[in-house]
Amino acid sequence: MCFMKYEVLQTDTFKKWLGKLKDRQAIKAIALRLTRAVNGNLGDVKAINGPLSEMRIFVGKGYRLYFTIRNGQVVILLCGGDKSCQSRDIERAKQLLSKLEN
């Protein structure tokens, strides 16, 4: 059985969010999740709107990583957040995705 591998890229917005995260358990879970994504396992993913999806991480506050897939090979991490500010984060992810498409 052959699994597809992904190249995972991060926007500056995502990098800043991750850099400010203080929940050590969440940071470890996110790092593990991204390693799995690189190896082709996106895990628990929910489609949001068109090409926008979220990786759901059920640790701590319930973290979300908003992303899109390009050409079936590249995962672009747009932004991140937790369940408490999900609607605002989705809007931010849509704006970032719109900028990438232009």
N, CA, C and O atoms as a GROMACS GRO file, in nm:
protein
  408
    1MET      N    1   0.084  -0.117   0.000
    1MET     CA    2   0.000   0.000   0.000
    1MET      C    3   0.089   0.125   0.000
    1MET      O    4   0.183   0.134   0.079
    2CYS      N    5   0.060   0.218  -0.088
    2CYS     CA    6   0.141   0.340  -0.101
    2CYS      C    7   0.059   0.460  -0.054
    2CYS      O    8  -0.053   0.482  -0.101
    3PHE      N    9   0.115   0.538   0.036
    3PHE     CA   10   0.046   0.656   0.086
    3PHE      C   11   0.103   0.780   0.021
    3PHE      O   12   0.223   0.791  -0.003
    4MET      N   13   0.015   0.875  -0.008
    4MET     CA   14   0.056   1.002  -0.064
    4MET      C   15   0.123   1.084   0.046
    4MET      O   16   0.079   1.084   0.161
    5LYS      N   17   0.227   1.153   0.011
    5LYS     CA   18   0.290   1.246   0.105
    5LYS      C   19   0.254   1.387   0.064
    5LYS      O   20   0.231   1.415  -0.054
    6TYR      N   21   0.249   1.475   0.162
    6TYR     CA   22   0.216   1.615   0.138
    6TYR      C   23   0.333   1.704   0.175
    6TYR      O   24   0.410   1.673   0.267
    7GLU      N   25   0.346   1.812   0.104
    7GLU     CA   26   0.435   1.919   0.147
    7GLU      C   27   0.346   2.013   0.228
    7GLU      O   28   0.240   2.054   0.182
    8VAL      N   29   0.388   2.047   0.349
    8VAL     CA   30   0.308   2.132   0.436
    8VAL      C   31   0.375   2.268   0.448
    8VAL      O   32   0.488   2.278   0.495
    9LEU      N   33   0.304   2.372   0.405
    9LEU     CA   34   0.353   2.510   0.412
    9LEU      C   35   0.270   2.586   0.514
    9LEU      O   36   0.154   2.552   0.538
   10GLN      N   37   0.329   2.687   0.573
   10GLN     CA   38   0.260   2.768   0.673
   10GLN      C   39   0.262   2.915   0.634
   10GLN      O   40   0.364   2.967   0.589
   11THR      N   41   0.148   2.982   0.650
   11THR     CA   42   0.146   3.127   0.630
   11THR      C   43   0.212   3.192   0.752
   11THR      O   44   0.229   3.128   0.855
   12ASP      N   45   0.248   3.318   0.739
   12ASP     CA   46   0.303   3.392   0.852
   12ASP      C   47   0.200   3.400   0.965
   12ASP      O   48   0.236   3.395   1.083
   13THR      N   49   0.073   3.413   0.929
   13THR     CA   50  -0.034   3.418   1.029
   13THR      C   51  -0.036   3.291   1.113
   13THR      O   52  -0.048   3.297   1.235
   14PHE      N   53  -0.023   3.176   1.047
   14PHE     CA   54  -0.021   3.049   1.120
   14PHE      C   55   0.103   3.041   1.210
   14PHE      O   56   0.093   3.001   1.326
   15LYS      N   57   0.218   3.078   1.156
   15LYS     CA   58   0.343   3.073   1.234
   15LYS      C   59   0.333   3.160   1.359
   15LYS      O   60   0.377   3.119   1.467
   16LYS      N   61   0.276   3.280   1.346
   16LYS     CA   62   0.262   3.369   1.461
   16LYS      C   63   0.169   3.308   1.565
   16LYS      O   64   0.199   3.311   1.685
   17TRP      N   65   0.057   3.254   1.521
   17TRP     CA   66  -0.038   3.192   1.613
   17TRP      C   67   0.028   3.078   1.690
   17TRP      O   68   0.017   3.070   1.812
   18LEU      N   69   0.097   2.991   1.617
   18LEU     CA   70   0.162   2.876   1.680
   18LEU      C   71   0.272   2.921   1.776
   18LEU      O   72   0.290   2.862   1.883
   19GLY      N   73   0.346   3.024   1.738
   19GLY     CA   74   0.454   3.076   1.822
   19GLY      C   75   0.404   3.136   1.953
   19GLY      O   76   0.478   3.138   2.051
   20LYS      N   77   0.281   3.185   1.956
   20LYS     CA   78   0.224   3.244   2.077
   20LYS      C   79   0.152   3.143   2.165
   20LYS      O   80   0.116   3.173   2.279
   21LEU      N   81   0.130   3.023   2.114
   21LEU     CA   82   0.056   2.922   2.187
   21LEU      C   83   0.136   2.878   2.310
   21LEU      O   84   0.254   2.844   2.299
   22LYS      N   85   0.072   2.878   2.426
   22LYS     CA   86   0.140   2.844   2.550
   22LYS      C   87   0.108   2.704   2.601
   22LYS      O   88   0.177   2.653   2.689
   23ASP      N   89   0.005   2.641   2.548
   23ASP     CA   90  -0.038   2.508   2.590
   23ASP      C   91   0.060   2.404   2.534
   23ASP      O   92   0.053   2.368   2.416
   24ARG      N   93   0.150   2.357   2.620
   24ARG     CA   94   0.256   2.264   2.576
   24ARG      C   95   0.200   2.133   2.520
   24ARG      O   96   0.251   2.080   2.422
   25GLN      N   97   0.094   2.083   2.581
   25GLN     CA   98   0.032   1.960   2.533
   25GLN      C   99  -0.024   1.982   2.392
   25GLN      O  100  -0.013   1.894   2.307
   26ALA      N  101  -0.084   2.098   2.369
   26ALA     CA  102  -0.138   2.130   2.236
   26ALA      C  103  -0.025   2.143   2.134
   26ALA      O  104  -0.038   2.096   2.021
   27ILE      N  105   0.083   2.207   2.172
   27ILE     CA  106   0.196   2.223   2.080
   27ILE      C  107   0.248   2.087   2.036
   27ILE      O  108   0.277   2.065   1.919
   28LYS      N  109   0.260   1.994   2.132
   28LYS     CA  110   0.306   1.858   2.098
   28LYS      C  111   0.206   1.788   2.006
   28LYS      O  112   0.246   1.723   1.909
   29ALA      N  113   0.076   1.802   2.036
   29ALA     CA  114  -0.027   1.739   1.954
   29ALA      C  115  -0.028   1.796   1.812
   29ALA      O  116  -0.046   1.723   1.715
   30ILE      N  117  -0.008   1.927   1.800
   30ILE     CA  118  -0.005   1.992   1.668
   30ILE      C  119   0.118   1.946   1.590
   30ILE      O  120   0.108   1.916   1.471
   31ALA      N  121   0.233   1.940   1.655
   31ALA     CA  122   0.355   1.894   1.589
   31ALA      C  123   0.338   1.750   1.538
   31ALA      O  124   0.378   1.718   1.426
   32LEU      N  125   0.280   1.665   1.621
   32LEU     CA  126   0.256   1.526   1.580
   32LEU      C  127   0.159   1.521   1.463
   32LEU      O  128   0.178   1.444   1.369
   33ARG      N  129   0.056   1.603   1.470
   33ARG     CA  130  -0.045   1.607   1.364
   33ARG      C  131   0.016   1.650   1.232
   33ARG      O  132  -0.016   1.595   1.127
   34LEU      N  133   0.105   1.751   1.236
   34LEU     CA  134   0.169   1.798   1.113
   34LEU      C  135   0.265   1.695   1.056
   34LEU      O  136   0.279   1.682   0.935
   35THR      N  137   0.332   1.621   1.144
   35THR     CA  138   0.419   1.512   1.098
   35THR      C  139   0.336   1.406   1.026
   35THR      O  140   0.375   1.356   0.921
   36ARG      N  141   0.222   1.373   1.083
   36ARG     CA  142   0.133   1.276   1.018
   36ARG      C  143   0.083   1.328   0.884
   36ARG      O  144   0.073   1.252   0.787
   37ALA      N  145   0.051   1.457   0.878
   37ALA     CA  146   0.003   1.516   0.753
   37ALA      C  147   0.109   1.506   0.644
   37ALA      O  148   0.078   1.471   0.530
   38VAL      N  149   0.233   1.536   0.678
   38VAL     CA  150   0.343   1.525   0.581
   38VAL      C  151   0.348   1.383   0.526
   38VAL      O  152   0.380   1.362   0.409
   39ASN      N  153   0.318   1.285   0.611
   39ASN     CA  154   0.324   1.144   0.570
   39ASN      C  155   0.193   1.093   0.510
   39ASN      O  156   0.175   0.973   0.492
   40GLY      N  157   0.101   1.186   0.478
   40GLY     CA  158  -0.020   1.149   0.406
   40GLY      C  159  -0.143   1.126   0.491
   40GLY      O  160  -0.250   1.097   0.436
   41ASN      N  161  -0.133   1.138   0.622
   41ASN     CA  162  -0.248   1.113   0.710
   41ASN      C  163  -0.296   1.246   0.768
   41ASN      O  164  -0.239   1.297   0.864
   42LEU      N  165  -0.401   1.302   0.709
   42LEU     CA  166  -0.453   1.430   0.756
   42LEU      C  167  -0.538   1.415   0.881
   42LEU      O  168  -0.563   1.514   0.950
   43GLY      N  169  -0.581   1.293   0.912
   43GLY     CA  170  -0.655   1.269   1.035
   43GLY      C  171  -0.796   1.325   1.032
   43GLY      O  172  -0.861   1.326   0.928
   44ASP      N  173  -0.844   1.372   1.148
   44ASP     CA  174  -0.981   1.423   1.163
   44ASP      C  175  -0.990   1.560   1.096
   44ASP      O  176  -0.943   1.660   1.150
   45VAL      N  177  -1.051   1.562   0.978
   45VAL     CA  178  -1.062   1.682   0.897
   45VAL      C  179  -1.208   1.707   0.866
   45VAL      O  180  -1.285   1.614   0.844
   46LYS      N  181  -1.246   1.834   0.867
   46LYS     CA  182  -1.384   1.872   0.834
   46LYS      C  183  -1.379   1.979   0.724
   46LYS      O  184  -1.307   2.078   0.737
   47ALA      N  185  -1.456   1.957   0.617
   47ALA     CA  186  -1.467   2.058   0.512
   47ALA      C  187  -1.548   2.175   0.564
   47ALA      O  188  -1.650   2.156   0.630
   48ILE      N  189  -1.501   2.297   0.536
   48ILE     CA  190  -1.568   2.418   0.583
   48ILE      C  191  -1.647   2.483   0.471
   48ILE      O  192  -1.769   2.501   0.480
   49ASN      N  193  -1.576   2.519   0.364
   49ASN     CA  194  -1.638   2.593   0.256
   49ASN      C  195  -1.547   2.583   0.134
   49ASN      O  196  -1.436   2.636   0.135
   50GLY      N  197  -1.592   2.516   0.031
   50GLY     CA  198  -1.510   2.503  -0.090
   50GLY      C  199  -1.377   2.437  -0.057
   50GLY      O  200  -1.374   2.327  -0.002
   51PRO      N  201  -1.265   2.503  -0.091
   51PRO     CA  202  -1.134   2.444  -0.068
   51PRO      C  203  -1.082   2.459   0.075
   51PRO      O  204  -0.972   2.413   0.106
   52LEU      N  205  -1.159   2.522   0.163
   52LEU     CA  206  -1.117   2.545   0.301
   52LEU      C  207  -1.161   2.430   0.391
   52LEU      O  208  -1.277   2.389   0.389
   53SER      N  209  -1.067   2.379   0.470
   53SER     CA  210  -1.095   2.270   0.564
   53SER      C  211  -1.028   2.299   0.696
   53SER      O  212  -0.946   2.390   0.707
   54GLU      N  213  -1.065   2.221   0.797
   54GLU     CA  214  -1.001   2.234   0.927
   54GLU      C  215  -0.957   2.098   0.977
   54GLU      O  216  -1.027   1.999   0.961
   55MET      N  217  -0.838   2.095   1.037
   55MET     CA  218  -0.792   1.979   1.112
   55MET      C  219  -0.836   2.002   1.255
   55MET      O  220  -0.806   2.106   1.314
   56ARG      N  221  -0.906   1.906   1.310
   56ARG     CA  222  -0.955   1.920   1.447
   56ARG      C  223  -0.864   1.843   1.541
   56ARG      O  224  -0.834   1.726   1.518
   57ILE      N  225  -0.822   1.910   1.646
   57ILE     CA  226  -0.732   1.850   1.744
   57ILE      C  227  -0.802   1.857   1.879
   57ILE      O  228  -0.823   1.966   1.934
   58PHE      N  229  -0.839   1.743   1.932
   58PHE     CA  230  -0.917   1.736   2.055
   58PHE      C  231  -0.827   1.729   2.177
   58PHE      O  232  -0.825   1.630   2.250
   59VAL      N  233  -0.752   1.837   2.198
   59VAL     CA  234  -0.663   1.853   2.312
   59VAL      C  235  -0.691   1.992   2.368
   59VAL      O  236  -0.713   2.086   2.292
   60GLY      N  237  -0.689   2.006   2.499
   60GLY     CA  238  -0.706   2.138   2.560
   60GLY      C  239  -0.835   2.204   2.518
   60GLY      O  240  -0.944   2.150   2.540
   61LYS      N  241  -0.824   2.321   2.458
   61LYS     CA  242  -0.940   2.402   2.420
   61LYS      C  243  -1.010   2.354   2.293
   61LYS      O  244  -1.111   2.412   2.252
   62GLY      N  245  -0.960   2.250   2.230
   62GLY     CA  246  -1.016   2.204   2.103
   62GLY      C  247  -0.961   2.286   1.989
   62GLY      O  248  -1.032   2.370   1.933
   63TYR      N  249  -0.837   2.262   1.954
   63TYR     CA  250  -0.767   2.344   1.854
   63TYR      C  251  -0.808   2.308   1.713
   63TYR      O  252  -0.844   2.194   1.683
   64ARG      N  253  -0.800   2.408   1.626
   64ARG     CA  254  -0.834   2.394   1.485
   64ARG      C  255  -0.722   2.452   1.400
   64ARG      O  256  -0.671   2.560   1.429
   65LEU      N  257  -0.684   2.379   1.296
   65LEU     CA  258  -0.585   2.426   1.200
   65LEU      C  259  -0.655   2.439   1.066
   65LEU      O  260  -0.700   2.339   1.010
   66TYR      N  261  -0.666   2.559   1.016
   66TYR     CA  262  -0.738   2.585   0.892
   66TYR      C  263  -0.641   2.577   0.774
   66TYR      O  264  -0.533   2.636   0.777
   67PHE      N  265  -0.682   2.503   0.670
   67PHE     CA  266  -0.589   2.477   0.560
   67PHE      C  267  -0.662   2.459   0.428
   67PHE      O  268  -0.785   2.448   0.423
   68THR      N  269  -0.583   2.457   0.324
   68THR     CA  270  -0.631   2.422   0.191
   68THR      C  271  -0.528   2.330   0.128
   68THR      O  272  -0.412   2.327   0.169
   69ILE      N  273  -0.570   2.254   0.029
   69ILE     CA  274  -0.479   2.164  -0.042
   69ILE      C  275  -0.467   2.215  -0.185
   69ILE      O  276  -0.567   2.242  -0.250
   70ARG      N  277  -0.346   2.226  -0.232
   70ARG     CA  278  -0.318   2.271  -0.369
   70ARG      C  279  -0.261   2.155  -0.450
   70ARG      O  280  -0.169   2.086  -0.406
   71ASN      N  281  -0.316   2.134  -0.565
   71ASN     CA  282  -0.268   2.032  -0.660
   71ASN      C  283  -0.258   1.894  -0.597
   71ASN      O  284  -0.178   1.811  -0.641
   72GLY      N  285  -0.336   1.868  -0.495
   72GLY     CA  286  -0.336   1.737  -0.430
   72GLY      C  287  -0.207   1.702  -0.360
   72GLY      O  288  -0.190   1.588  -0.316
   73GLN      N  289  -0.114   1.798  -0.348
   73GLN     CA  290   0.017   1.768  -0.292
   73GLN      C  291   0.061   1.863  -0.182
   73GLN      O  292   0.139   1.824  -0.094
   74VAL      N  293   0.013   1.985  -0.185
   74VAL     CA  294   0.063   2.086  -0.092
   74VAL      C  295  -0.050   2.127   0.004
   74VAL      O  296  -0.157   2.168  -0.039
   75VAL      N  297  -0.023   2.114   0.131
   75VAL     CA  298  -0.116   2.159   0.233
   75VAL      C  299  -0.068   2.295   0.280
   75VAL      O  300   0.045   2.308   0.326
   76ILE      N  301  -0.153   2.396   0.270
   76ILE     CA  302  -0.116   2.530   0.315
   76ILE      C  303  -0.194   2.560   0.443
   76ILE      O  304  -0.316   2.572   0.440
   77LEU      N  305  -0.121   2.572   0.554
   77LEU     CA  306  -0.182   2.606   0.681
   77LEU      C  307  -0.205   2.756   0.684
   77LEU      O  308  -0.109   2.834   0.682
   78LEU      N  309  -0.330   2.797   0.688
   78LEU     CA  310  -0.366   2.938   0.679
   78LEU      C  311  -0.360   3.006   0.816
   78LEU      O  312  -0.293   3.108   0.832
   79CYS      N  313  -0.431   2.950   0.913
   79CYS     CA  314  -0.431   3.006   1.048
   79CYS      C  315  -0.478   2.898   1.144
   79CYS      O  316  -0.518   2.789   1.102
   80GLY      N  317  -0.472   2.928   1.271
   80GLY     CA  318  -0.515   2.832   1.372
   80GLY      C  319  -0.593   2.903   1.480
   80GLY      O  320  -0.596   3.026   1.487
   81GLY      N  321  -0.657   2.825   1.564
   81GLY     CA  322  -0.734   2.881   1.674
   81GLY      C  323  -0.792   2.770   1.757
   81GLY      O  324  -0.754   2.653   1.744
   82ASP      N  325  -0.885   2.807   1.844
   82ASP     CA  326  -0.952   2.706   1.924
   82ASP      C  327  -1.103   2.722   1.910
   82ASP      O  328  -1.151   2.814   1.844
   83LYS      N  329  -1.175   2.631   1.971
   83LYS     CA  330  -1.320   2.625   1.956
   83LYS      C  331  -1.388   2.755   1.998
   83LYS      O  332  -1.493   2.791   1.944
   84SER      N  333  -1.330   2.827   2.095
   84SER     CA  334  -1.394   2.948   2.148
   84SER      C  335  -1.402   3.062   2.048
   84SER      O  336  -1.489   3.149   2.061
   85CYS      N  337  -1.313   3.065   1.950
   85CYS     CA  338  -1.314   3.175   1.852
   85CYS      C  339  -1.321   3.120   1.709
   85CYS      O  340  -1.268   3.180   1.616
   86GLN      N  341  -1.388   3.008   1.695
   86GLN     CA  342  -1.392   2.937   1.568
   86GLN      C  343  -1.449   3.019   1.453
   86GLN      O  344  -1.392   3.019   1.344
   87SER      N  345  -1.561   3.089   1.473
   87SER     CA  346  -1.621   3.162   1.362
   87SER      C  347  -1.530   3.275   1.314
   87SER      O  348  -1.520   3.300   1.194
   88ARG      N  349  -1.463   3.344   1.407
   88ARG     CA  350  -1.369   3.449   1.368
   88ARG      C  351  -1.249   3.390   1.293
   88ARG      O  352  -1.204   3.447   1.194
   89ASP      N  353  -1.200   3.276   1.340
   89ASP     CA  354  -1.086   3.212   1.274
   89ASP      C  355  -1.122   3.164   1.133
   89ASP      O  356  -1.039   3.171   1.042
   90ILE      N  357  -1.243   3.115   1.116
   90ILE     CA  358  -1.286   3.071   0.983
   90ILE      C  359  -1.289   3.189   0.887
   90ILE      O  360  -1.247   3.176   0.772
   91GLU      N  361  -1.339   3.303   0.932
   91GLU     CA  362  -1.341   3.423   0.847
   91GLU      C  363  -1.199   3.466   0.811
   91GLU      O  364  -1.173   3.503   0.696
   92ARG      N  365  -1.108   3.462   0.908
   92ARG     CA  366  -0.968   3.496   0.881
   92ARG      C  367  -0.909   3.399   0.778
   92ARG      O  368  -0.837   3.442   0.687
   93ALA      N  369  -0.938   3.270   0.794
   93ALA     CA  370  -0.886   3.170   0.700
   93ALA      C  371  -0.940   3.195   0.559
   93ALA      O  372  -0.866   3.182   0.462
   94LYS      N  373  -1.069   3.231   0.548
   94LYS     CA  374  -1.127   3.262   0.416
   94LYS      C  375  -1.057   3.381   0.352
   94LYS      O  376  -1.031   3.380   0.231
   95GLN      N  377  -1.028   3.483   0.432
   95GLN     CA  378  -0.958   3.601   0.379
   95GLN      C  379  -0.817   3.565   0.331
   95GLN      O  380  -0.775   3.607   0.224
   96LEU      N  381  -0.747   3.486   0.411
   96LEU     CA  382  -0.612   3.444   0.371
   96LEU      C  383  -0.615   3.358   0.245
   96LEU      O  384  -0.530   3.373   0.157
   97LEU      N  385  -0.711   3.270   0.236
   97LEU     CA  386  -0.724   3.187   0.117
   97LEU      C  387  -0.755   3.273  -0.005
   97LEU      O  388  -0.700   3.249  -0.113
   98SER      N  389  -0.841   3.371   0.011
   98SER     CA  390  -0.874   3.462  -0.100
   98SER      C  391  -0.750   3.536  -0.149
   98SER      O  392  -0.732   3.552  -0.270
   99LYS      N  393  -0.664   3.580  -0.057
   99LYS     CA  394  -0.540   3.648  -0.096
   99LYS      C  395  -0.448   3.555  -0.172
   99LYS      O  396  -0.383   3.596  -0.268
  100LEU      N  397  -0.442   3.428  -0.130
  100LEU     CA  398  -0.356   3.330  -0.200
  100LEU      C  399  -0.405   3.303  -0.341
  100LEU      O  400  -0.326   3.279  -0.432
  101GLU      N  401  -0.536   3.307  -0.359
  101GLU     CA  402  -0.593   3.276  -0.490
  101GLU      C  403  -0.578   3.390  -0.589
  101GLU      O  404  -0.590   3.369  -0.710
  102ASN      N  405  -0.553   3.511  -0.540
  102ASN     CA  406  -0.540   3.628  -0.629
  102ASN      C  407  -0.398   3.653  -0.672
  102ASN      O  408  -0.372   3.747  -0.747
   0.00000   0.00000   0.00000
